Amino acid sequence: MSGEHRADENRADGTGRPVDPTPEQEVQAVLADPASRTVVDPTAVNPDLADPDFVADVVAPSRDIGAKVGEPLLEVSGLTVRFGGVTALDDVSFTIDRGDIFGLIGPNGAGKTTCFNAITGVYEPAAGSVTFDGRPLKRVKRHQITRRGIARTFQNVRLFGEMTALENVVVGTDARHRTSVLGAALRLPRHHREERDAVDRGMALLEFVGIGARAAEKARNLPYGDQRRLEIARALATEPKLLCLDEPAAGFNPSEKVALMELIQKVRDDGFTVLLIEHDMKLVMGVTERIVVLEFGRKIAEGTPAQVRDDPKVISAYLGVPDESDEAAVGPEDASVPGAGEGDDGRA
Ligand SMILES: Nc1ncnc2c1ncn2[C@@H]1O[C@H](COP(=O)(O)OP(=O)(O)OP(=O)(O)O)[C@@H](O)[C@H]1O
């Protein structure tokens, strides 16, 4: 196509009559304002975004989680994954209840990511089963996992660097769209409505994770911490029943970790169930209800944070690990353990 038809961009119906700008065009107009090139006022897009309750409602539109909090959402049974001669995960079982923040921890190479990947369909297990929301996840393709209600973030940030923060999140909402490709091509009303909803929801998600003002910034230009927040927003855009976070605090300083923990709690309080893989014991102890500890691919402990941190097998697994997690592993009452409820924001 040559550029000669560009003036007709808004005449998508081919009649030559002007039609309303699409939601994307409206938002682009706000975002293209030179005064808002990198910092935008989300309330200019939607004044309701000034209300945190409105934002929380948009982020979690169906708070009805289909069962009482406390009932199982994910059941992992006898999960085993092998890579050639290496058994990366060996007969691991645990259950995540709805509404929980569940921690999966263990030293380097313990099998945490492998477990995560087996749950989310990246690896096919050699043995065992995963039941999610009452149905087996066996042989479910990766994109179907999202449809089934599991979303994840990765150890290494994986964003579309050249897209804006808002576009990254809107891409996530696509997973929920019901319009057919033909419907989208013909710009049927349903497609138009879904597009509008996706943009509204995208802005709300960015606001929810604390980066609404950076909606127009290219993802690659965001500070690292904001990129991590954006990843969480994008995962939430798929309206997951289970949000899986793979080492979300990697590379964070202590105050960023505390802020992240607050965000994780907020996500859960908004109606989501969270599986948190973390290396940082302090973070996990402060935010989770239940924890499974892996070592060399096997489950060595399970319980509440208090039970786990007093378990000699856990202490021994973490001893000698040369990072700040040692202190938390053997110093449970450490006043600096974040999330202990004293409102300590951990800032220097
Ligand atoms: N794709 C793979 N091919 C072969 N071996 C693998 C593969 N992925 C993981 N492993 C091995 O499986 C074991 C568990 O690794 P995994 O990455 O799951 O551990 P982890 O607990 O997530 O570690 P970390 O905290 O360092 O991310 C390790 O011995 C690792 O070398």
mmCIF file of C-alpha atoms and ligand atoms in Angstrom:
data_model
loop_
_atom_site.group_PDB
_atom_site.id
_atom_site.type_symbol
_atom_site.label_atom_id
_atom_site.label_comp_id
_atom_site.label_asym_id
_atom_site.label_seq_id
_atom_site.Cartn_x
_atom_site.Cartn_y
_atom_site.Cartn_z
ATOM 1 C CA MET A 1 0.000 0.000 0.000
ATOM 2 C CA SER A 2 1.277 3.449 -0.883
ATOM 3 C CA GLY A 3 1.005 6.389 1.487
ATOM 4 C CA GLU A 4 -1.600 8.132 -0.674
ATOM 5 C CA HIS A 5 -4.504 6.815 1.354
ATOM 6 C CA ARG A 6 -3.205 8.014 4.666
ATOM 7 C CA ALA A 7 -5.683 10.880 4.833
ATOM 8 C CA ASP A 8 -8.431 8.275 4.791
ATOM 9 C CA GLU A 9 -7.173 6.472 7.852
ATOM 10 C CA ASN A 10 -10.343 7.387 9.742
ATOM 11 C CA ARG A 11 -12.597 6.270 6.937
ATOM 12 C CA ALA A 12 -12.279 2.632 7.654
ATOM 13 C CA ASP A 13 -15.735 1.770 6.356
ATOM 14 C CA GLY A 14 -14.710 2.758 2.810
ATOM 15 C CA THR A 15 -17.671 5.116 2.359
ATOM 16 C CA GLY A 16 -15.555 8.230 2.556
ATOM 17 C CA ARG A 17 -17.609 9.419 5.515
ATOM 18 C CA PRO A 18 -15.527 10.347 8.561
ATOM 19 C CA VAL A 19 -15.884 7.850 11.376
ATOM 20 C CA ASP A 20 -15.048 8.182 15.040
ATOM 21 C CA PRO A 21 -11.397 7.782 15.946
ATOM 22 C CA THR A 22 -10.623 4.362 17.270
ATOM 23 C CA PRO A 23 -9.822 4.062 20.980
ATOM 24 C CA GLU A 24 -6.191 3.499 20.015
ATOM 25 C CA GLN A 25 -6.168 6.772 18.075
ATOM 26 C CA GLU A 26 -7.767 8.645 20.979
ATOM 27 C CA VAL A 27 -5.188 7.369 23.410
ATOM 28 C CA GLN A 28 -2.372 7.988 20.950
ATOM 29 C CA ALA A 29 -3.552 11.600 20.708
ATOM 30 C CA VAL A 30 -3.228 11.996 24.472
ATOM 31 C CA LEU A 31 0.075 10.172 24.575
ATOM 32 C CA ALA A 32 1.463 12.072 21.584
ATOM 33 C CA ASP A 33 1.076 15.390 23.374
ATOM 34 C CA PRO A 34 4.701 16.641 23.616
ATOM 35 C CA ALA A 35 4.076 17.654 27.227
ATOM 36 C CA SER A 36 3.352 14.037 28.039
ATOM 37 C CA ARG A 37 6.002 12.271 26.027
ATOM 38 C CA THR A 38 7.421 10.382 28.934
ATOM 39 C CA VAL A 39 5.207 11.303 31.851
ATOM 40 C CA VAL A 40 1.477 11.281 31.352
ATOM 41 C CA ASP A 41 -1.416 12.018 33.622
ATOM 42 C CA PRO A 42 -3.484 8.816 33.477
ATOM 43 C CA THR A 43 -6.545 10.789 34.549
ATOM 44 C CA ALA A 44 -6.335 12.673 31.238
ATOM 45 C CA VAL A 45 -7.135 9.353 29.579
ATOM 46 C CA ASN A 46 -9.756 8.434 32.150
ATOM 47 C CA PRO A 47 -10.602 10.654 35.158
ATOM 48 C CA ASP A 48 -11.855 7.609 37.071
ATOM 49 C CA LEU A 49 -8.265 6.397 37.346
ATOM 50 C CA ALA A 50 -7.818 8.836 40.217
ATOM 51 C CA ASP A 51 -9.938 6.484 42.331
ATOM 52 C CA PRO A 52 -7.931 3.467 43.609
ATOM 53 C CA ASP A 53 -11.146 1.476 44.172
ATOM 54 C CA PHE A 54 -12.149 2.012 40.552
ATOM 55 C CA VAL A 55 -8.676 0.905 39.450
ATOM 56 C CA ALA A 56 -8.835 -2.215 41.624
ATOM 57 C CA ASP A 57 -12.263 -3.092 40.196
ATOM 58 C CA VAL A 58 -11.083 -2.743 36.601
ATOM 59 C CA VAL A 59 -7.971 -4.814 37.264
ATOM 60 C CA ALA A 60 -9.984 -7.670 38.765
ATOM 61 C CA PRO A 61 -13.366 -7.468 37.006
ATOM 62 C CA SER A 62 -14.488 -10.928 38.096
ATOM 63 C CA ARG A 63 -13.704 -11.125 41.742
ATOM 64 C CA ASP A 64 -15.927 -14.152 41.886
ATOM 65 C CA ILE A 65 -13.203 -16.763 42.006
ATOM 66 C CA GLY A 66 -15.656 -19.612 41.647
ATOM 67 C CA ALA A 67 -14.953 -21.231 44.957
ATOM 68 C CA LYS A 68 -14.283 -20.334 48.531
ATOM 69 C CA VAL A 69 -10.859 -19.024 49.420
ATOM 70 C CA GLY A 70 -9.023 -21.967 50.932
ATOM 71 C CA GLU A 71 -10.089 -24.473 48.294
ATOM 72 C CA PRO A 72 -7.374 -25.926 46.049
ATOM 73 C CA LEU A 73 -6.623 -24.090 42.836
ATOM 74 C CA LEU A 74 -3.442 -25.877 41.739
ATOM 75 C CA GLU A 75 -2.533 -29.420 42.713
ATOM 76 C CA VAL A 76 0.905 -30.706 41.800
ATOM 77 C CA SER A 77 1.324 -34.439 42.335
ATOM 78 C CA GLY A 78 4.506 -36.492 42.010
ATOM 79 C CA LEU A 79 5.918 -34.087 39.423
ATOM 80 C CA THR A 80 9.191 -35.326 37.932
ATOM 81 C CA VAL A 81 11.228 -33.658 35.197
ATOM 82 C CA ARG A 82 14.423 -35.077 33.704
ATOM 83 C CA PHE A 83 16.966 -33.547 31.373
ATOM 84 C CA GLY A 84 18.931 -36.472 29.977
ATOM 85 C CA GLY A 85 20.547 -38.010 33.033
ATOM 86 C CA VAL A 86 19.689 -35.088 35.333
ATOM 87 C CA THR A 87 16.552 -35.334 37.446
ATOM 88 C CA ALA A 88 15.799 -31.641 37.891
ATOM 89 C CA LEU A 89 12.537 -32.293 39.718
ATOM 90 C CA ASP A 90 11.952 -35.447 41.679
ATOM 91 C CA ASP A 91 8.474 -36.519 42.779
ATOM 92 C CA VAL A 92 7.345 -33.108 44.005
ATOM 93 C CA SER A 93 3.810 -32.588 45.330
ATOM 94 C CA PHE A 94 2.042 -29.573 46.772
ATOM 95 C CA THR A 95 -1.271 -27.753 46.654
ATOM 96 C CA ILE A 96 -1.905 -24.043 46.245
ATOM 97 C CA ASP A 97 -5.182 -22.806 47.708
ATOM 98 C CA ARG A 98 -7.231 -20.052 46.140
ATOM 99 C CA GLY A 99 -6.386 -16.654 47.474
ATOM 100 C CA ASP A 100 -2.964 -17.701 48.780
ATOM 101 C CA ILE A 101 0.419 -16.198 48.177
ATOM 102 C CA PHE A 102 2.422 -19.397 47.873
ATOM 103 C CA GLY A 103 6.213 -19.451 47.937
ATOM 104 C CA LEU A 104 8.470 -21.905 46.120
ATOM 105 C CA ILE A 105 11.989 -21.482 47.386
ATOM 106 C CA GLY A 106 15.339 -23.223 47.383
ATOM 107 C CA PRO A 107 19.005 -22.571 46.682
ATOM 108 C CA ASN A 108 20.418 -22.178 43.162
ATOM 109 C CA GLY A 109 19.705 -25.176 40.969
ATOM 110 C CA ALA A 110 17.098 -26.582 43.382
ATOM 111 C CA GLY A 111 14.532 -27.033 40.617
ATOM 112 C CA LYS A 112 12.258 -24.020 41.208
ATOM 113 C CA THR A 113 12.201 -22.790 37.627
ATOM 114 C CA THR A 114 11.895 -26.323 36.306
ATOM 115 C CA CYS A 115 8.839 -26.835 38.509
ATOM 116 C CA PHE A 116 7.392 -23.571 37.285
ATOM 117 C CA ASN A 117 8.045 -24.511 33.679
ATOM 118 C CA ALA A 118 6.430 -27.897 34.107
ATOM 119 C CA ILE A 119 3.333 -26.250 35.595
ATOM 120 C CA THR A 120 3.112 -23.638 32.865
ATOM 121 C CA GLY A 121 3.527 -26.103 30.010
ATOM 122 C CA VAL A 122 7.088 -25.250 28.974
ATOM 123 C CA TYR A 123 8.363 -28.713 29.935
ATOM 124 C CA GLU A 124 6.529 -31.981 29.716
ATOM 125 C CA PRO A 125 7.029 -33.897 32.960
ATOM 126 C CA ALA A 126 8.414 -37.432 32.931
ATOM 127 C CA ALA A 127 5.929 -38.338 35.653
ATOM 128 C CA GLY A 128 3.271 -36.798 37.839
ATOM 129 C CA SER A 129 0.337 -34.552 37.195
ATOM 130 C CA VAL A 130 -0.835 -30.992 37.547
ATOM 131 C CA THR A 131 -4.491 -30.217 38.184
ATOM 132 C CA PHE A 132 -5.618 -26.636 37.803
ATOM 133 C CA ASP A 133 -9.053 -25.370 38.699
ATOM 134 C CA GLY A 134 -10.309 -28.947 38.885
ATOM 135 C CA ARG A 135 -9.001 -30.053 35.471
ATOM 136 C CA PRO A 136 -5.730 -31.736 34.480
ATOM 137 C CA LEU A 137 -3.159 -29.568 32.721
ATOM 138 C CA LYS A 138 -1.598 -32.504 30.894
ATOM 139 C CA ARG A 139 -0.600 -31.802 27.290
ATOM 140 C CA VAL A 140 -1.945 -28.289 27.384
ATOM 141 C CA LYS A 141 -0.117 -25.992 24.996
ATOM 142 C CA ARG A 142 1.470 -22.844 26.293
ATOM 143 C CA HIS A 143 -1.096 -20.437 24.899
ATOM 144 C CA GLN A 144 -3.861 -22.639 26.282
ATOM 145 C CA ILE A 145 -2.285 -22.295 29.715
ATOM 146 C CA THR A 146 -2.979 -18.568 29.531
ATOM 147 C CA ARG A 147 -6.559 -19.241 28.467
ATOM 148 C CA ARG A 148 -6.946 -21.631 31.345
ATOM 149 C CA GLY A 149 -5.992 -18.841 33.727
ATOM 150 C CA ILE A 150 -2.282 -19.075 34.482
ATOM 151 C CA ALA A 151 -0.005 -16.109 33.785
ATOM 152 C CA ARG A 152 3.661 -15.758 34.527
ATOM 153 C CA THR A 153 6.584 -13.414 34.576
ATOM 154 C CA PHE A 154 10.136 -14.503 33.827
ATOM 155 C CA GLN A 155 13.434 -14.339 35.687
ATOM 156 C CA ASN A 156 14.757 -12.148 32.905
ATOM 157 C CA VAL A 157 12.533 -9.286 31.901
ATOM 158 C CA ARG A 158 10.795 -10.101 28.612
ATOM 159 C CA LEU A 159 8.991 -7.051 27.315
ATOM 160 C CA PHE A 160 8.478 -5.590 23.854
ATOM 161 C CA GLY A 161 11.167 -2.950 24.263
ATOM 162 C CA GLU A 162 10.106 -0.736 21.371
ATOM 163 C CA MET A 163 6.469 -0.692 22.462
ATOM 164 C CA THR A 164 5.150 1.712 25.058
ATOM 165 C CA ALA A 165 4.247 0.471 28.494
ATOM 166 C CA LEU A 166 0.564 0.763 27.601
ATOM 167 C CA GLU A 167 1.002 -1.205 24.387
ATOM 168 C CA ASN A 168 2.796 -3.964 26.263
ATOM 169 C CA VAL A 169 -0.192 -4.323 28.569
ATOM 170 C CA VAL A 170 -2.779 -4.071 25.797
ATOM 171 C CA VAL A 171 -1.009 -6.966 24.076
ATOM 172 C CA GLY A 172 -1.622 -8.972 27.253
ATOM 173 C CA THR A 173 -5.338 -8.241 27.160
ATOM 174 C CA ASP A 174 -5.500 -9.719 23.645
ATOM 175 C CA ALA A 175 -5.373 -13.164 25.196
ATOM 176 C CA ARG A 176 -8.890 -12.536 26.466
ATOM 177 C CA HIS A 177 -10.373 -11.173 23.262
ATOM 178 C CA ARG A 178 -13.210 -13.099 21.730
ATOM 179 C CA THR A 179 -13.462 -11.330 18.394
ATOM 180 C CA SER A 180 -12.436 -13.468 15.428
ATOM 181 C CA VAL A 181 -9.673 -12.333 13.076
ATOM 182 C CA LEU A 182 -12.398 -11.557 10.524
ATOM 183 C CA GLY A 183 -14.299 -9.523 13.114
ATOM 184 C CA ALA A 184 -11.155 -7.538 13.848
ATOM 185 C CA ALA A 185 -10.443 -6.996 10.125
ATOM 186 C CA LEU A 186 -13.984 -5.740 9.565
ATOM 187 C CA ARG A 187 -13.800 -3.680 12.758
ATOM 188 C CA LEU A 188 -17.091 -5.091 13.961
ATOM 189 C CA PRO A 189 -18.637 -3.347 16.987
ATOM 190 C CA ARG A 190 -17.511 -6.128 19.283
ATOM 191 C CA HIS A 191 -13.911 -5.639 18.192
ATOM 192 C CA HIS A 192 -14.231 -1.893 18.721
ATOM 193 C CA ARG A 193 -15.635 -2.464 22.197
ATOM 194 C CA GLU A 194 -12.911 -4.938 23.092
ATOM 195 C CA GLU A 195 -10.283 -2.502 21.870
ATOM 196 C CA ARG A 196 -11.720 0.239 24.046
ATOM 197 C CA ASP A 197 -11.916 -2.114 27.030
ATOM 198 C CA ALA A 198 -8.318 -3.203 26.460
ATOM 199 C CA VAL A 199 -7.046 0.368 26.512
ATOM 200 C CA ASP A 200 -9.110 1.297 29.572
ATOM 201 C CA ARG A 201 -7.988 -1.802 31.339
ATOM 202 C CA GLY A 202 -4.392 -1.287 30.253
ATOM 203 C CA MET A 203 -4.308 2.162 31.821
ATOM 204 C CA ALA A 204 -5.918 0.826 34.996
ATOM 205 C CA LEU A 205 -3.370 -1.982 35.194
ATOM 206 C CA LEU A 206 -0.465 0.418 34.828
ATOM 207 C CA GLU A 207 -1.960 2.620 37.515
ATOM 208 C CA PHE A 208 -2.530 -0.430 39.719
ATOM 209 C CA VAL A 209 1.130 -1.455 39.592
ATOM 210 C CA GLY A 210 2.223 2.140 40.138
ATOM 211 C CA ILE A 211 3.472 3.165 36.690
ATOM 212 C CA GLY A 212 0.426 4.832 35.116
ATOM 213 C CA ALA A 213 2.438 7.994 34.558
ATOM 214 C CA ARG A 214 4.882 6.050 32.370
ATOM 215 C CA ALA A 215 2.225 4.710 29.998
ATOM 216 C CA ALA A 216 3.742 6.472 26.981
ATOM 217 C CA GLU A 217 7.325 5.459 27.687
ATOM 218 C CA LYS A 218 8.952 2.786 25.582
ATOM 219 C CA ALA A 219 9.416 -0.285 27.748
ATOM 220 C CA ARG A 220 13.154 -0.357 27.148
ATOM 221 C CA ASN A 221 13.489 3.190 28.534
ATOM 222 C CA LEU A 222 11.755 2.406 31.813
ATOM 223 C CA PRO A 223 13.864 1.988 34.941
ATOM 224 C CA TYR A 224 14.466 -1.665 35.739
ATOM 225 C CA GLY A 225 12.048 -1.714 38.669
ATOM 226 C CA ASP A 226 9.286 -0.250 36.510
ATOM 227 C CA GLN A 227 9.963 -2.877 33.850
ATOM 228 C CA ARG A 228 9.362 -5.535 36.473
ATOM 229 C CA ARG A 229 6.111 -3.827 37.453
ATOM 230 C CA LEU A 230 5.125 -3.651 33.813
ATOM 231 C CA GLU A 231 5.665 -7.387 33.480
ATOM 232 C CA ILE A 232 3.291 -7.951 36.373
ATOM 233 C CA ALA A 233 0.720 -5.617 34.799
ATOM 234 C CA ARG A 234 1.002 -7.468 31.506
ATOM 235 C CA ALA A 235 0.525 -10.820 33.223
ATOM 236 C CA LEU A 236 -2.519 -9.494 35.110
ATOM 237 C CA ALA A 237 -3.945 -8.251 31.804
ATOM 238 C CA THR A 238 -4.745 -11.850 30.899
ATOM 239 C CA GLU A 239 -7.061 -11.997 33.953
ATOM 240 C CA PRO A 240 -5.312 -15.002 35.450
ATOM 241 C CA LYS A 241 -6.630 -17.138 38.252
ATOM 242 C CA LEU A 242 -3.024 -17.846 39.162
ATOM 243 C CA LEU A 243 -0.207 -15.349 38.776
ATOM 244 C CA CYS A 244 3.247 -16.970 38.769
ATOM 245 C CA LEU A 245 6.187 -14.682 39.521
ATOM 246 C CA ASP A 246 9.647 -16.077 38.811
ATOM 247 C CA GLU A 247 12.184 -14.270 40.986
ATOM 248 C CA PRO A 248 10.484 -10.890 40.610
ATOM 249 C CA ALA A 249 12.897 -9.241 43.054
ATOM 250 C CA ALA A 250 16.061 -10.246 41.200
ATOM 251 C CA GLY A 251 18.345 -7.225 41.006
ATOM 252 C CA PHE A 252 16.278 -5.134 43.424
ATOM 253 C CA ASN A 253 17.677 -3.142 46.324
ATOM 254 C CA PRO A 254 16.076 -3.630 49.771
ATOM 255 C CA SER A 255 13.586 -0.778 49.513
ATOM 256 C CA GLU A 256 12.537 -1.881 46.029
ATOM 257 C CA LYS A 257 11.981 -5.354 47.444
ATOM 258 C CA VAL A 258 9.701 -3.985 50.142
ATOM 259 C CA ALA A 259 7.731 -2.018 47.548
ATOM 260 C CA LEU A 260 7.441 -5.146 45.415
ATOM 261 C CA MET A 261 6.173 -7.124 48.352
ATOM 262 C CA GLU A 262 3.503 -4.536 48.950
ATOM 263 C CA LEU A 263 2.494 -4.847 45.319
ATOM 264 C CA ILE A 264 2.287 -8.640 45.562
ATOM 265 C CA GLN A 265 0.045 -8.301 48.598
ATOM 266 C CA LYS A 266 -2.103 -5.792 46.754
ATOM 267 C CA VAL A 267 -2.434 -8.191 43.813
ATOM 268 C CA ARG A 268 -3.620 -10.929 46.121
ATOM 269 C CA ASP A 269 -5.962 -8.614 47.996
ATOM 270 C CA ASP A 270 -7.518 -7.757 44.650
ATOM 271 C CA GLY A 271 -8.585 -11.372 44.221
ATOM 272 C CA PHE A 272 -5.665 -13.173 42.583
ATOM 273 C CA THR A 273 -3.772 -16.255 43.732
ATOM 274 C CA VAL A 274 -0.001 -15.894 43.548
ATOM 275 C CA LEU A 275 2.816 -18.412 43.150
ATOM 276 C CA LEU A 276 6.081 -16.745 44.032
ATOM 277 C CA ILE A 277 9.441 -18.270 43.200
ATOM 278 C CA GLU A 278 12.121 -16.465 45.089
ATOM 279 C CA HIS A 279 15.663 -16.780 46.071
ATOM 280 C CA ASP A 280 15.344 -14.054 48.669
ATOM 281 C CA MET A 281 14.177 -15.683 51.878
ATOM 282 C CA LYS A 282 13.305 -12.405 53.546
ATOM 283 C CA LEU A 283 10.942 -11.487 50.778
ATOM 284 C CA VAL A 284 9.251 -14.865 50.776
ATOM 285 C CA MET A 285 8.941 -15.067 54.549
ATOM 286 C CA GLY A 286 7.348 -11.647 54.692
ATOM 287 C CA VAL A 287 4.689 -12.115 52.068
ATOM 288 C CA THR A 288 3.614 -15.751 51.764
ATOM 289 C CA GLU A 289 1.084 -17.917 53.592
ATOM 290 C CA ARG A 290 2.650 -21.250 52.689
ATOM 291 C CA ILE A 291 6.040 -22.270 51.378
ATOM 292 C CA VAL A 292 7.538 -25.325 49.720
ATOM 293 C CA VAL A 293 11.305 -25.671 49.878
ATOM 294 C CA LEU A 294 13.185 -27.553 47.176
ATOM 295 C CA GLU A 295 16.754 -28.811 47.264
ATOM 296 C CA PHE A 296 18.381 -30.849 44.488
ATOM 297 C CA GLY A 297 14.968 -31.263 42.860
ATOM 298 C CA ARG A 298 13.267 -32.723 45.926
ATOM 299 C CA LYS A 299 10.826 -31.183 48.352
ATOM 300 C CA ILE A 300 12.576 -30.934 51.700
ATOM 301 C CA ALA A 301 10.024 -28.884 53.645
ATOM 302 C CA GLU A 302 6.556 -27.413 53.455
ATOM 303 C CA GLY A 303 4.545 -25.229 55.785
ATOM 304 C CA THR A 304 3.967 -21.728 57.033
ATOM 305 C CA PRO A 305 6.898 -19.318 56.940
ATOM 306 C CA ALA A 306 7.423 -19.865 60.672
ATOM 307 C CA GLN A 307 7.475 -23.650 60.284
ATOM 308 C CA VAL A 308 9.802 -23.559 57.314
ATOM 309 C CA ARG A 309 12.351 -21.152 58.687
ATOM 310 C CA ASP A 310 12.758 -23.221 61.837
ATOM 311 C CA ASP A 311 13.219 -26.447 59.892
ATOM 312 C CA PRO A 312 16.799 -27.718 60.275
ATOM 313 C CA LYS A 313 16.791 -29.127 56.722
ATOM 314 C CA VAL A 314 15.956 -25.679 55.359
ATOM 315 C CA ILE A 315 18.562 -23.948 57.467
ATOM 316 C CA SER A 316 21.132 -26.459 56.357
ATOM 317 C CA ALA A 317 20.123 -26.105 52.681
ATOM 318 C CA TYR A 318 20.605 -22.383 52.857
ATOM 319 C CA LEU A 319 23.763 -22.328 55.009
ATOM 320 C CA GLY A 320 26.781 -21.412 52.994
ATOM 321 C CA VAL A 321 24.739 -19.581 50.394
ATOM 322 C CA PRO A 322 26.707 -16.357 50.135
ATOM 323 C CA ASP A 323 23.910 -13.826 50.010
ATOM 324 C CA GLU A 324 21.578 -11.944 52.291
ATOM 325 C CA SER A 325 19.172 -14.867 52.474
ATOM 326 C CA ASP A 326 21.406 -16.571 55.060
ATOM 327 C CA GLU A 327 20.513 -14.049 57.659
ATOM 328 C CA ALA A 328 16.802 -14.549 57.165
ATOM 329 C CA ALA A 329 17.139 -18.320 57.141
ATOM 330 C CA VAL A 330 18.653 -18.412 60.582
ATOM 331 C CA GLY A 331 17.333 -15.149 61.987
ATOM 332 C CA PRO A 332 13.574 -15.456 61.842
ATOM 333 C CA GLU A 333 12.809 -12.724 64.291
ATOM 334 C CA ASP A 334 15.060 -10.272 62.540
ATOM 335 C CA ALA A 335 13.287 -6.934 62.934
ATOM 336 C CA SER A 336 14.134 -6.054 59.369
ATOM 337 C CA VAL A 337 12.185 -8.990 57.965
ATOM 338 C CA PRO A 338 9.805 -7.121 55.744
ATOM 339 C CA GLY A 339 6.080 -7.631 55.831
ATOM 340 C CA ALA A 340 6.136 -8.539 59.486
ATOM 341 C CA GLY A 341 3.256 -6.172 60.003
ATOM 342 C CA GLU A 342 4.955 -3.275 61.715
ATOM 343 C CA GLY A 343 4.566 -1.063 58.710
ATOM 344 C CA ASP A 344 8.345 -0.966 58.293
ATOM 345 C CA ASP A 345 8.925 0.236 54.792
ATOM 346 C CA GLY A 346 12.511 -0.875 54.951
ATOM 347 C CA ARG A 347 13.827 2.389 53.563
ATOM 348 C CA ALA A 348 17.169 3.692 54.656
HETATM 349 N N1 LIG B 1 16.950 -27.009 30.016
HETATM 350 C C1 LIG B 1 17.749 -27.688 30.841
HETATM 351 N N2 LIG B 1 18.573 -28.642 30.391
HETATM 352 C C2 LIG B 1 19.374 -29.341 31.224
HETATM 353 N N3 LIG B 1 19.429 -29.131 32.565
HETATM 354 C C3 LIG B 1 18.627 -28.202 33.067
HETATM 355 C C4 LIG B 1 17.759 -27.415 32.254
HETATM 356 N N4 LIG B 1 17.081 -26.557 33.061
HETATM 357 C C5 LIG B 1 17.512 -26.786 34.305
HETATM 358 N N5 LIG B 1 18.442 -27.766 34.315
HETATM 359 C C6 LIG B 1 19.108 -28.298 35.504
HETATM 360 O O1 LIG B 1 18.076 -28.653 36.395
HETATM 361 C C7 LIG B 1 18.439 -28.320 37.729
HETATM 362 C C8 LIG B 1 17.408 -27.371 38.324
HETATM 363 O O2 LIG B 1 17.508 -26.102 37.676
HETATM 364 P P1 LIG B 1 16.485 -24.930 37.903
HETATM 365 O O3 LIG B 1 16.852 -23.834 36.969
HETATM 366 O O4 LIG B 1 15.115 -25.455 37.846
HETATM 367 O O5 LIG B 1 16.831 -24.489 39.391
HETATM 368 P P2 LIG B 1 16.395 -23.189 40.179
HETATM 369 O O6 LIG B 1 16.038 -23.634 41.544
HETATM 370 O O7 LIG B 1 15.380 -22.464 39.418
HETATM 371 O O8 LIG B 1 17.753 -22.361 40.220
HETATM 372 P P3 LIG B 1 18.016 -20.770 40.200
HETATM 373 O O9 LIG B 1 17.626 -20.238 41.529
HETATM 374 O O10 LIG B 1 19.496 -20.685 39.975
HETATM 375 O O11 LIG B 1 17.219 -20.218 39.066
HETATM 376 C C9 LIG B 1 19.839 -27.735 37.662
HETATM 377 O O12 LIG B 1 20.751 -28.759 37.919
HETATM 378 C C10 LIG B 1 19.934 -27.270 36.230
HETATM 379 O O13 LIG B 1 21.282 -27.284 35.806
#
